[in-house]
Coordinates of C-alpha atoms in Angstrom, one line a residue:
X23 CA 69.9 11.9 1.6
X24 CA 71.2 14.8 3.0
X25 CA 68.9 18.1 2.7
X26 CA 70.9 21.2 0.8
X27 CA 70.9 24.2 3.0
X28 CA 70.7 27.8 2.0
X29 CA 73.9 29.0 1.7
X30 CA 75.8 30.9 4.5
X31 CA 76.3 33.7 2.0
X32 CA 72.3 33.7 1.0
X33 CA 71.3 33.9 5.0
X34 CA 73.6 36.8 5.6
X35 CA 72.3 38.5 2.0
X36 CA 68.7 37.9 3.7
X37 CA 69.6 39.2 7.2
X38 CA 71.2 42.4 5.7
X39 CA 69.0 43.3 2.7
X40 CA 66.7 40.3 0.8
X41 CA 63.4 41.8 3.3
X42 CA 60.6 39.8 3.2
X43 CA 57.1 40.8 2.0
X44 CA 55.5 41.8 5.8
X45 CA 58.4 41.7 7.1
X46 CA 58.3 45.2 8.1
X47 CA 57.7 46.5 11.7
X48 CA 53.9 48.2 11.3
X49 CA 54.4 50.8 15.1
X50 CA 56.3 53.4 12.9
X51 CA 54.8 56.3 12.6
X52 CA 54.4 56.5 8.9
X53 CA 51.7 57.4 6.0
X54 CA 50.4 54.3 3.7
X55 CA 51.9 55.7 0.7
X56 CA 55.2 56.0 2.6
X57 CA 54.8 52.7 3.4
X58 CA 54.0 51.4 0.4
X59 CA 57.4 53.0 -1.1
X60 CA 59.7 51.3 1.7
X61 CA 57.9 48.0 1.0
X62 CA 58.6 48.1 -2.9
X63 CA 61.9 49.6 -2.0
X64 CA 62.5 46.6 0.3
X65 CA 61.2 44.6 -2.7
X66 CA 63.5 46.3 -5.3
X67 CA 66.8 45.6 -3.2
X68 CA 66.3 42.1 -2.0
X69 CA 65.8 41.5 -5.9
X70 CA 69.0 43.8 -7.0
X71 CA 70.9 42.2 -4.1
X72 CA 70.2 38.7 -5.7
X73 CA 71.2 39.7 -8.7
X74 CA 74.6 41.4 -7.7
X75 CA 75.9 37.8 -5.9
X76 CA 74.6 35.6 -8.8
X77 CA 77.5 34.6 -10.5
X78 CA 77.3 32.9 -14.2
X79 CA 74.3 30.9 -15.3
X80 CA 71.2 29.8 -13.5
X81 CA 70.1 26.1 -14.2
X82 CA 66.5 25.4 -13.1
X83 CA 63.5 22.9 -14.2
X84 CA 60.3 23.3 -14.1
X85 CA 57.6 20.7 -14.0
X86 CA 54.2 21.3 -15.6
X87 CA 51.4 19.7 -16.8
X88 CA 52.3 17.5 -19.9
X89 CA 49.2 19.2 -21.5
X90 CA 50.0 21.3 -24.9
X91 CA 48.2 24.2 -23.5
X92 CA 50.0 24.4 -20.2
X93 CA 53.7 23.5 -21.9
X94 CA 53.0 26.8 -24.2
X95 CA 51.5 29.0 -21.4
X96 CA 54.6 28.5 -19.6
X97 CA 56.9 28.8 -22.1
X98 CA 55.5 32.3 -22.6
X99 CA 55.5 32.6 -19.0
X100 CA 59.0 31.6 -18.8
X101 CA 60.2 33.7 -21.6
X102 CA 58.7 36.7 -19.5
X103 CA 60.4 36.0 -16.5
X104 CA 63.7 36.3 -18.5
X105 CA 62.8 39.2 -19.7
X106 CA 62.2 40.3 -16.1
X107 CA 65.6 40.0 -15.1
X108 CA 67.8 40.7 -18.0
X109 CA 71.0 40.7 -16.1
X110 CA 70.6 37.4 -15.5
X111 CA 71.6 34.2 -17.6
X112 CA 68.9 31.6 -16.9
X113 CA 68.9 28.4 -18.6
X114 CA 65.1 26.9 -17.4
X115 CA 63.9 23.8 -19.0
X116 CA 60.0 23.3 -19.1
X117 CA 59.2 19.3 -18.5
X118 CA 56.2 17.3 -18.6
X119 CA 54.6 16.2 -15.3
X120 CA 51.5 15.6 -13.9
X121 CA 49.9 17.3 -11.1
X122 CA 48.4 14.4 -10.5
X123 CA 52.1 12.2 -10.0
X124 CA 54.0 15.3 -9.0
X125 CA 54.5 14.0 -5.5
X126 CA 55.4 10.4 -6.0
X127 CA 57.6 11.2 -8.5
X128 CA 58.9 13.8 -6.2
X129 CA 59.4 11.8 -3.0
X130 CA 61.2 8.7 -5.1
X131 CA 64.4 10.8 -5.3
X132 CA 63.9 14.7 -4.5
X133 CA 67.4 15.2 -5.9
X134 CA 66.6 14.2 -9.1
X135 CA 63.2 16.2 -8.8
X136 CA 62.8 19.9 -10.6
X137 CA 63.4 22.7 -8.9
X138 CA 59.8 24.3 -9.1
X139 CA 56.8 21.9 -9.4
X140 CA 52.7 22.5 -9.8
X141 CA 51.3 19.7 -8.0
X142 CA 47.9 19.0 -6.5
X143 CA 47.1 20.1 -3.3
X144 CA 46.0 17.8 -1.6
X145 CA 49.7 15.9 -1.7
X146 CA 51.2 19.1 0.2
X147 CA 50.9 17.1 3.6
X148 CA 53.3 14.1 2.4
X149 CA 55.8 16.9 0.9
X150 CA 55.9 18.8 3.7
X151 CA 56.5 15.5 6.1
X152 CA 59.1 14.7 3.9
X153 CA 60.9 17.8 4.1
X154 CA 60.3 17.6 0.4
X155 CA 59.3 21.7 -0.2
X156 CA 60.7 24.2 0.7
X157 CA 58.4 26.8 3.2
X158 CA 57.9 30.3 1.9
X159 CA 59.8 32.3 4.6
X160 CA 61.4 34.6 2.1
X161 CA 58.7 36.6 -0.3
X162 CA 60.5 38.6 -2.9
X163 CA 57.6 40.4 -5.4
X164 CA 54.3 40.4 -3.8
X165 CA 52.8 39.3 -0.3
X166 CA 50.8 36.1 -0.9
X167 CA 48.3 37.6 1.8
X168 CA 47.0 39.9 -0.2
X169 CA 46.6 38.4 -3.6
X170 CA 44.9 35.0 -2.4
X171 CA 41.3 34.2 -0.1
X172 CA 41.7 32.7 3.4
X173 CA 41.4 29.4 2.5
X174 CA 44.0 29.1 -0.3
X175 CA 46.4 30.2 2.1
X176 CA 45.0 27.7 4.6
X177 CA 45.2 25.0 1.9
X178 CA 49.1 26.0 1.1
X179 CA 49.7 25.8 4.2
X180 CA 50.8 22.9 7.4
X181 CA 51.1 24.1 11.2
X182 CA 50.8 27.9 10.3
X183 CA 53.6 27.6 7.8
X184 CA 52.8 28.8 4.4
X185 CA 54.7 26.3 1.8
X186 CA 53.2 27.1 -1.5
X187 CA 51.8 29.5 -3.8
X188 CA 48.5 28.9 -5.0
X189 CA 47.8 29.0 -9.0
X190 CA 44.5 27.6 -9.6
X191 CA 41.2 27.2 -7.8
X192 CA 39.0 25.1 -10.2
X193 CA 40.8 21.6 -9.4
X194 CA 36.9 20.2 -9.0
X195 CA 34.0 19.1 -11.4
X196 CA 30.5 19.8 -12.3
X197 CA 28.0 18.9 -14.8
X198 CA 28.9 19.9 -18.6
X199 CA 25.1 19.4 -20.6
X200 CA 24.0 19.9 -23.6
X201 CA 21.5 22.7 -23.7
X202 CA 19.7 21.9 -26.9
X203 CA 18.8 18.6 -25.0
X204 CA 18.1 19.1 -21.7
X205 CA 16.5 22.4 -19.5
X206 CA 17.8 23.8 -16.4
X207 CA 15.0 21.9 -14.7
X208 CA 16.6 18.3 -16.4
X209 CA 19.9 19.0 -14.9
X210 CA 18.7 19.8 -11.4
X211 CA 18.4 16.5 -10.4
X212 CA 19.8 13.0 -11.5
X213 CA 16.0 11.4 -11.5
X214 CA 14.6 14.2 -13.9
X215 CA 18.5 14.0 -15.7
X216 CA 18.3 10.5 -16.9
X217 CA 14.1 10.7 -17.4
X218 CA 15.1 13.3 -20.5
X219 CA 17.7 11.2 -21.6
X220 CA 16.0 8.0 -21.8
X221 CA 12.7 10.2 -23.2
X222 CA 15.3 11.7 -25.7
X223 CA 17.1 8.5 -26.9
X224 CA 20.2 10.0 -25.3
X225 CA 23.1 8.9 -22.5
X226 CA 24.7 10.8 -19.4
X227 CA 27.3 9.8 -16.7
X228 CA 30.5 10.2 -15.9
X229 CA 33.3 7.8 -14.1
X230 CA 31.6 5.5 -11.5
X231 CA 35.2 3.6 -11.6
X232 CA 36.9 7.4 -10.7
X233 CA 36.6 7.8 -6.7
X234 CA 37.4 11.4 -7.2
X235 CA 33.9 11.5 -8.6
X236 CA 32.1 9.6 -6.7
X237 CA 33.0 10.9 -3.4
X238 CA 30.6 13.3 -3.9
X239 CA 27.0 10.7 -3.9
X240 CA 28.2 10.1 0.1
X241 CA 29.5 13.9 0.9
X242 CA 26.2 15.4 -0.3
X243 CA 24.3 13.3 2.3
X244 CA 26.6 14.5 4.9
X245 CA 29.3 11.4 5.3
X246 CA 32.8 12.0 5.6
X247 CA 35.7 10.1 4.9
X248 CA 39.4 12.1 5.4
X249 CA 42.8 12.0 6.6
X250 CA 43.2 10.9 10.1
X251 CA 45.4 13.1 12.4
X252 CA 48.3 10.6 12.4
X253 CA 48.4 11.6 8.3
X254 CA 48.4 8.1 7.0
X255 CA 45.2 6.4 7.8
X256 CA 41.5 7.2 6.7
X257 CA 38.3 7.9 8.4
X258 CA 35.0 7.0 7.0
X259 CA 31.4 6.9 8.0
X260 CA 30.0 5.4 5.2
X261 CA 29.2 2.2 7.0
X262 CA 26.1 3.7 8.1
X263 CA 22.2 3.5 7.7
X264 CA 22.8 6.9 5.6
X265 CA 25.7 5.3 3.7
X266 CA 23.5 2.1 2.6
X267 CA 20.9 4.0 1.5
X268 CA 23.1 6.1 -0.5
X269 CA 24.5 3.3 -1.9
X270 CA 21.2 2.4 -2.7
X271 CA 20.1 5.2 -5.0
X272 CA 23.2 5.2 -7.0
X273 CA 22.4 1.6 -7.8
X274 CA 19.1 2.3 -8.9
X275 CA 20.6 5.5 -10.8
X276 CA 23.2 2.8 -12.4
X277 CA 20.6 0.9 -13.5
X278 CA 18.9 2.8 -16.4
X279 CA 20.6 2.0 -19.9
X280 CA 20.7 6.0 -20.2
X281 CA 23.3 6.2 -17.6
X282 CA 26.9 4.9 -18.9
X283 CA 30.0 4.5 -16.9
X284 CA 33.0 6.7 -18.8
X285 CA 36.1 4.5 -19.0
X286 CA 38.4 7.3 -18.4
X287 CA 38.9 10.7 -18.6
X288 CA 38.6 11.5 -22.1
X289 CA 36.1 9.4 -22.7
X290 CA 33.4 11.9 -21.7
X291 CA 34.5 14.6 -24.3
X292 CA 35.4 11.9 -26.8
X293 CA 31.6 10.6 -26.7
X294 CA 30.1 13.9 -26.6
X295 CA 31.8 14.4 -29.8
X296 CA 31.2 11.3 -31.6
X297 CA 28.1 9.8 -29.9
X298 CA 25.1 10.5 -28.2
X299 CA 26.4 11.5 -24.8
X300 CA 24.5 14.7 -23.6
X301 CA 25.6 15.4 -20.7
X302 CA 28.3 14.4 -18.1
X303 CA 30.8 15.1 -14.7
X304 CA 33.9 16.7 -15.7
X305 CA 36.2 19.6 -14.7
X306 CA 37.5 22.8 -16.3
X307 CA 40.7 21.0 -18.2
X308 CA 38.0 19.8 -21.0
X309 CA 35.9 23.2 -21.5
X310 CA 37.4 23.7 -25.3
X311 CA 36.5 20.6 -26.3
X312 CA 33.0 20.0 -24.5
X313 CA 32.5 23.4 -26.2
X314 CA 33.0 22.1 -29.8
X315 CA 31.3 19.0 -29.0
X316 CA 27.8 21.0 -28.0
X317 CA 28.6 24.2 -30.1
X318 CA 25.6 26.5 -29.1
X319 CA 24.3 23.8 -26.9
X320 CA 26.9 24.0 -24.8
X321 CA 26.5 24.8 -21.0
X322 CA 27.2 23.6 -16.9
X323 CA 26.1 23.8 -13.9
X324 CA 26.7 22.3 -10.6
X325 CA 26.2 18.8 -9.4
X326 CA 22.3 17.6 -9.9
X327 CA 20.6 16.2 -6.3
X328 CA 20.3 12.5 -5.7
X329 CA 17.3 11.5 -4.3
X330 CA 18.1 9.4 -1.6
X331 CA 14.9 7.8 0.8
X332 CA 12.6 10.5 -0.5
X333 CA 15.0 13.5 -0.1
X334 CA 17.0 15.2 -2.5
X335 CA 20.7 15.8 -1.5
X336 CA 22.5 18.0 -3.3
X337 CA 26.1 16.1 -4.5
X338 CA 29.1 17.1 -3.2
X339 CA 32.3 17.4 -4.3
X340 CA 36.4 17.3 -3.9
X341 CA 37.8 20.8 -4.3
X342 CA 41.5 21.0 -4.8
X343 CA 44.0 24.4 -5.7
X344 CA 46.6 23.5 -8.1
X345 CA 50.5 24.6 -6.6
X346 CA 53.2 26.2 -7.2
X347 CA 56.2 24.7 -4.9
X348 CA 60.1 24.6 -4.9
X349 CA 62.3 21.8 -4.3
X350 CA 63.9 21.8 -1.0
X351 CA 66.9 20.0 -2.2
X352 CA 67.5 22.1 -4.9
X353 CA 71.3 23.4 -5.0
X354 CA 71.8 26.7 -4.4
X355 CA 75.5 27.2 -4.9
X356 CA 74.9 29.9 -7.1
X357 CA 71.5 30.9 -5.6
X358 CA 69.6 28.4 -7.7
X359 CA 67.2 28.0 -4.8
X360 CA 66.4 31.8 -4.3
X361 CA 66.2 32.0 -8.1
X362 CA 63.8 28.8 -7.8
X363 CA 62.3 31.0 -5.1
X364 CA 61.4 33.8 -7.5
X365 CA 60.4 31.9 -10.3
X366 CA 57.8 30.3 -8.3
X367 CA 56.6 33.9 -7.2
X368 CA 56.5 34.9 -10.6
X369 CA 54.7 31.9 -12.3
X370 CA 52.3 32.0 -9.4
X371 CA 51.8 36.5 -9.8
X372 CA 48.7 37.8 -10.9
X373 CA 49.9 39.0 -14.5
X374 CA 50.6 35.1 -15.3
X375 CA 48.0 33.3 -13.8
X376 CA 45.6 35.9 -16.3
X377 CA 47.9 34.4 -18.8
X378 CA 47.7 30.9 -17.7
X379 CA 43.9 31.6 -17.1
X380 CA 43.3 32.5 -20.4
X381 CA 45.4 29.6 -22.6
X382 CA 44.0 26.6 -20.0
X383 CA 40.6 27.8 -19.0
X384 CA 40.9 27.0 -15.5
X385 CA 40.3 29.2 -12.8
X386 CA 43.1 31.3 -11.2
X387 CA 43.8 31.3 -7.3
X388 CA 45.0 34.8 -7.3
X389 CA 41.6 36.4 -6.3
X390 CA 42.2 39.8 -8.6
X391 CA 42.5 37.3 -11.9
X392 CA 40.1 35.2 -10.8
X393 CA 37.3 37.8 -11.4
X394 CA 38.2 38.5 -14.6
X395 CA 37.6 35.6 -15.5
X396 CA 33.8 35.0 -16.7
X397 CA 32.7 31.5 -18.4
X398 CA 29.7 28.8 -18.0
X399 CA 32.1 26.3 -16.8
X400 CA 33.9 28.4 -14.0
X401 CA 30.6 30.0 -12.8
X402 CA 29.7 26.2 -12.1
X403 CA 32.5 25.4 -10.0
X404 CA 31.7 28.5 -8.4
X405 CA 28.4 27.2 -7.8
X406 CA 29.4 24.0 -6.7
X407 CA 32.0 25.3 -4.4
X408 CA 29.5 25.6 -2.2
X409 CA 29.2 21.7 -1.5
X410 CA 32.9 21.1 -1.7
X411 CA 34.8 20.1 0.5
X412 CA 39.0 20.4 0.3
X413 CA 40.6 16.7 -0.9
X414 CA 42.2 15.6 2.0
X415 CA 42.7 11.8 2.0
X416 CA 45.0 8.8 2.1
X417 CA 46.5 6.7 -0.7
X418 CA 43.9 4.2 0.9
X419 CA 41.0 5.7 -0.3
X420 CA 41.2 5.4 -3.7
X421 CA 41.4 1.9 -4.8
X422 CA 38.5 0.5 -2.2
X423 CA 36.5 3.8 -2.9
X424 CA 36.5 2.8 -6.7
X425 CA 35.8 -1.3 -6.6
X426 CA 32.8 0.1 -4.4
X427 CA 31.2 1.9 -7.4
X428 CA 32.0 -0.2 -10.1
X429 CA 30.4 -2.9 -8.2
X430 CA 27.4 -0.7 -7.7
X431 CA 27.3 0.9 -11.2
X432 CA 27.5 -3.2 -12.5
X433 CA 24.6 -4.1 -9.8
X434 CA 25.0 -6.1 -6.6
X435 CA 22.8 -8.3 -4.8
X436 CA 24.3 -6.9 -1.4
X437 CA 25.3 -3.5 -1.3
X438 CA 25.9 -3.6 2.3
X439 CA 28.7 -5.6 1.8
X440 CA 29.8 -4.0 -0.8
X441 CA 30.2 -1.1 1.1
X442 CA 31.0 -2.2 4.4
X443 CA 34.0 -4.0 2.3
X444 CA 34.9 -0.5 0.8
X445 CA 34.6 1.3 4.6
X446 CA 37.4 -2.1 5.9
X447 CA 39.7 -1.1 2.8
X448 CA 39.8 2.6 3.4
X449 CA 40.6 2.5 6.9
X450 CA 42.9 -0.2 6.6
X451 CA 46.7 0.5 9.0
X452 CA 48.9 1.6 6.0
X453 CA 51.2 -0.8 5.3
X454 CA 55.3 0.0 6.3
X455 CA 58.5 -1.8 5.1

């Protein structure tokens, strides 16, 4: 497949008058606020120049989560943007997709792939290799250096090359708990966690089968497993004394009836509705319905400690940013790209992530929305940020990573094997065609 280029009537619209955010040489001699003017000025013309060579109406698609909060969000977000641009005829249709598939779905025909996707960050890497996304050379309405932290830009970014906008900052999990049941003291630890439930007639967990989860029993007690620099195979140090006894404690967590292994997803808010489960891992996507599930009860916090030889480690975590990217091999005969381009900027600004913020509860990227954001479930990730460490890892990973912890969770008579078996399918040589 051939990549479609910017058009030779786009590059010469940029050279002349479509300035970059930054772009702007800082040694003249000139006040802030005089600055400030030329850069919006700047700003206002690349815009009005885009405009001026657009040329009937704009087809674009737009992949989002296939959740009914996210499809309305953007809808209103969308609706917005047209509003935005009034001189402009945009026809943008708002499809279902997970973050989660985004960049399988993506790289198994990227012509057939929307124009601007949210995807996961951690499957930038593989879009970027496949010259799947488009970089973000061109800024049009704001300078993504000054409305994100350090490392969201770092995280959005491959060989110094900034290729997405970032949208949200909660892509993690903590601990949701229900208040009425259990005292900041239970929830500080596993041990003291599943003593009150069993004392209390009452279940916790969350998805030993999920090696999203999981991760974090070996990255509290300092192991590591990641992408290797070649970007296809694994690393992973969990073959170790440490890893055993790691292994070890989970087991023996595993082992008390009050502990339950959550089938999927859902299952954890779906049982803390209609059964006795009190408290469990999850992320921000569930806070509504954890919240009507515990009603004043309701609260988080970060991961508890696993007590692990006599020490208690603190769990770790994946942390992940939700993305905003454009399609590199979206047309742009009649500046569909540019206009993909802007779109992107405009879903990813700091007026709609408060939007998106607000309608999905998860945490915003853009660091001025972010802090007006106040609830128990994003001051836990915030807490738990602390132990996190960014998802970086290879398709390899998952399935061993899981077998390891079901087998553990079920009981083994050799958990050295187990996860010395686990270690040999993670670091596997990926296979080719």
């Amino acid at each position: 497949m051939k990549k479609k280029l910017v058009s030779a009537l786009l590059i010469a619209a940029m050279a002349s008058s479509l300035v970059a955010c930054g772009g702007k040489d800082d040694t003249k001699d000139t006040t802030a606020a005089s600055k400030e003017t030329e850069s919006q000025a700047a700003d206002d013309s690349a815009i009005q120049t885009l405009i001026s060579k657009t040329n009937g109406e704009v087809s674009l698609r737009l992949w989002c989560s296939e959740t009914e909060a996210w499809q309305n969000v953007m809808k209103t977000v969308v609706d917005n943007f047209k509003a935005q641009y009034p001189d402009v005829t945009f026809d943008i249709s708002i499809e279902s997709e997970s973050e989660a598939n985004a960049k399988d779905d993506i790289l198994a025909d990227p012509e057939a792939a929307a124009d601007v996707f949210v995807f996961a960050s951690d499957q930038l890497a593989e879009l970027v290799n496949a010259g799947a996304i488009q970089s973000l050379d061109t800024t049009y309405t704001y300078n993504p250096a000054e409305a994100y932290s350090e490392n969201a830009l770092d995280a959005a970014s491959q060989d110094g090359k900034l290729y997405a906008y970032p949208l949200t900052a909660s892509n993690g999990y903590f601990l949701y708990y229900d208040s009425s049941v259990f005292s900041e003291e239970d929830v500080a630890s596993w041990e003291s966690l599943v003593a009150a439930a069993e004392k209390n007639n009452v279940t916790v967990g969350m998805e030993m089968a999920n090696a999203w989860y999981t991760y974090g029993f070996m990255a509290g007690a300092g192991l590591t497993c990641t992408l290797s620099e070649d970007g296809k195979t694994n690393t992973c140090d969990w073959n170790t004394d440490t890893g055993y006894a790691v292994a070890e404690a989970v087991q023996n967590l595993c082992s008390s009836d009050a502990f339950v292994n959550l089938a999927e997803d859902a299952a954890g808010p779906e049982q803390a509705a209609n059964g006795n489960l009190k408290a469990f891992v999850n992320g921000t996507w569930n806070a509504e319905a954890v919240k009507a599930a515990y009603g004043d009860g309701y609260a988080a916090c970060k991961l508890p400690t696993l007590n692990v030889n006599g020490q208690d480690i603190q769990m770790g975590s994946f942390a992940g940013y939700k993305f905003v990217g454009v399609n590199a091999y979206t047309k742009n005969d009649n500046f569909e790209k540019a206009w993909a381009m802007v779109l992107a900027e405009y879903i990813s600004s700091e007026a709609s992530q408060e939007l998106i913020g607000e309608a999905t509860a998860e945490g915003m990227a853009n660091t001025v929305a972010a802090s007006k954001q106040t609830s128990p479930e994003l001051a836990a990730i915030g807490e738990q940020s602390a132990y996190a460490n960014l998802q970086v890892i290879g398709d390899n990973y998952w399935s061993p990573a899981a077998t390891l912890f079901s087998t553990l969770y079920a009981g083994t008579d050799d958990v050295k094997k187990a996860v010395d078996e686990a270690v040999a399918g993670i670091t596997a040589e990926v296979a080719t065609e």
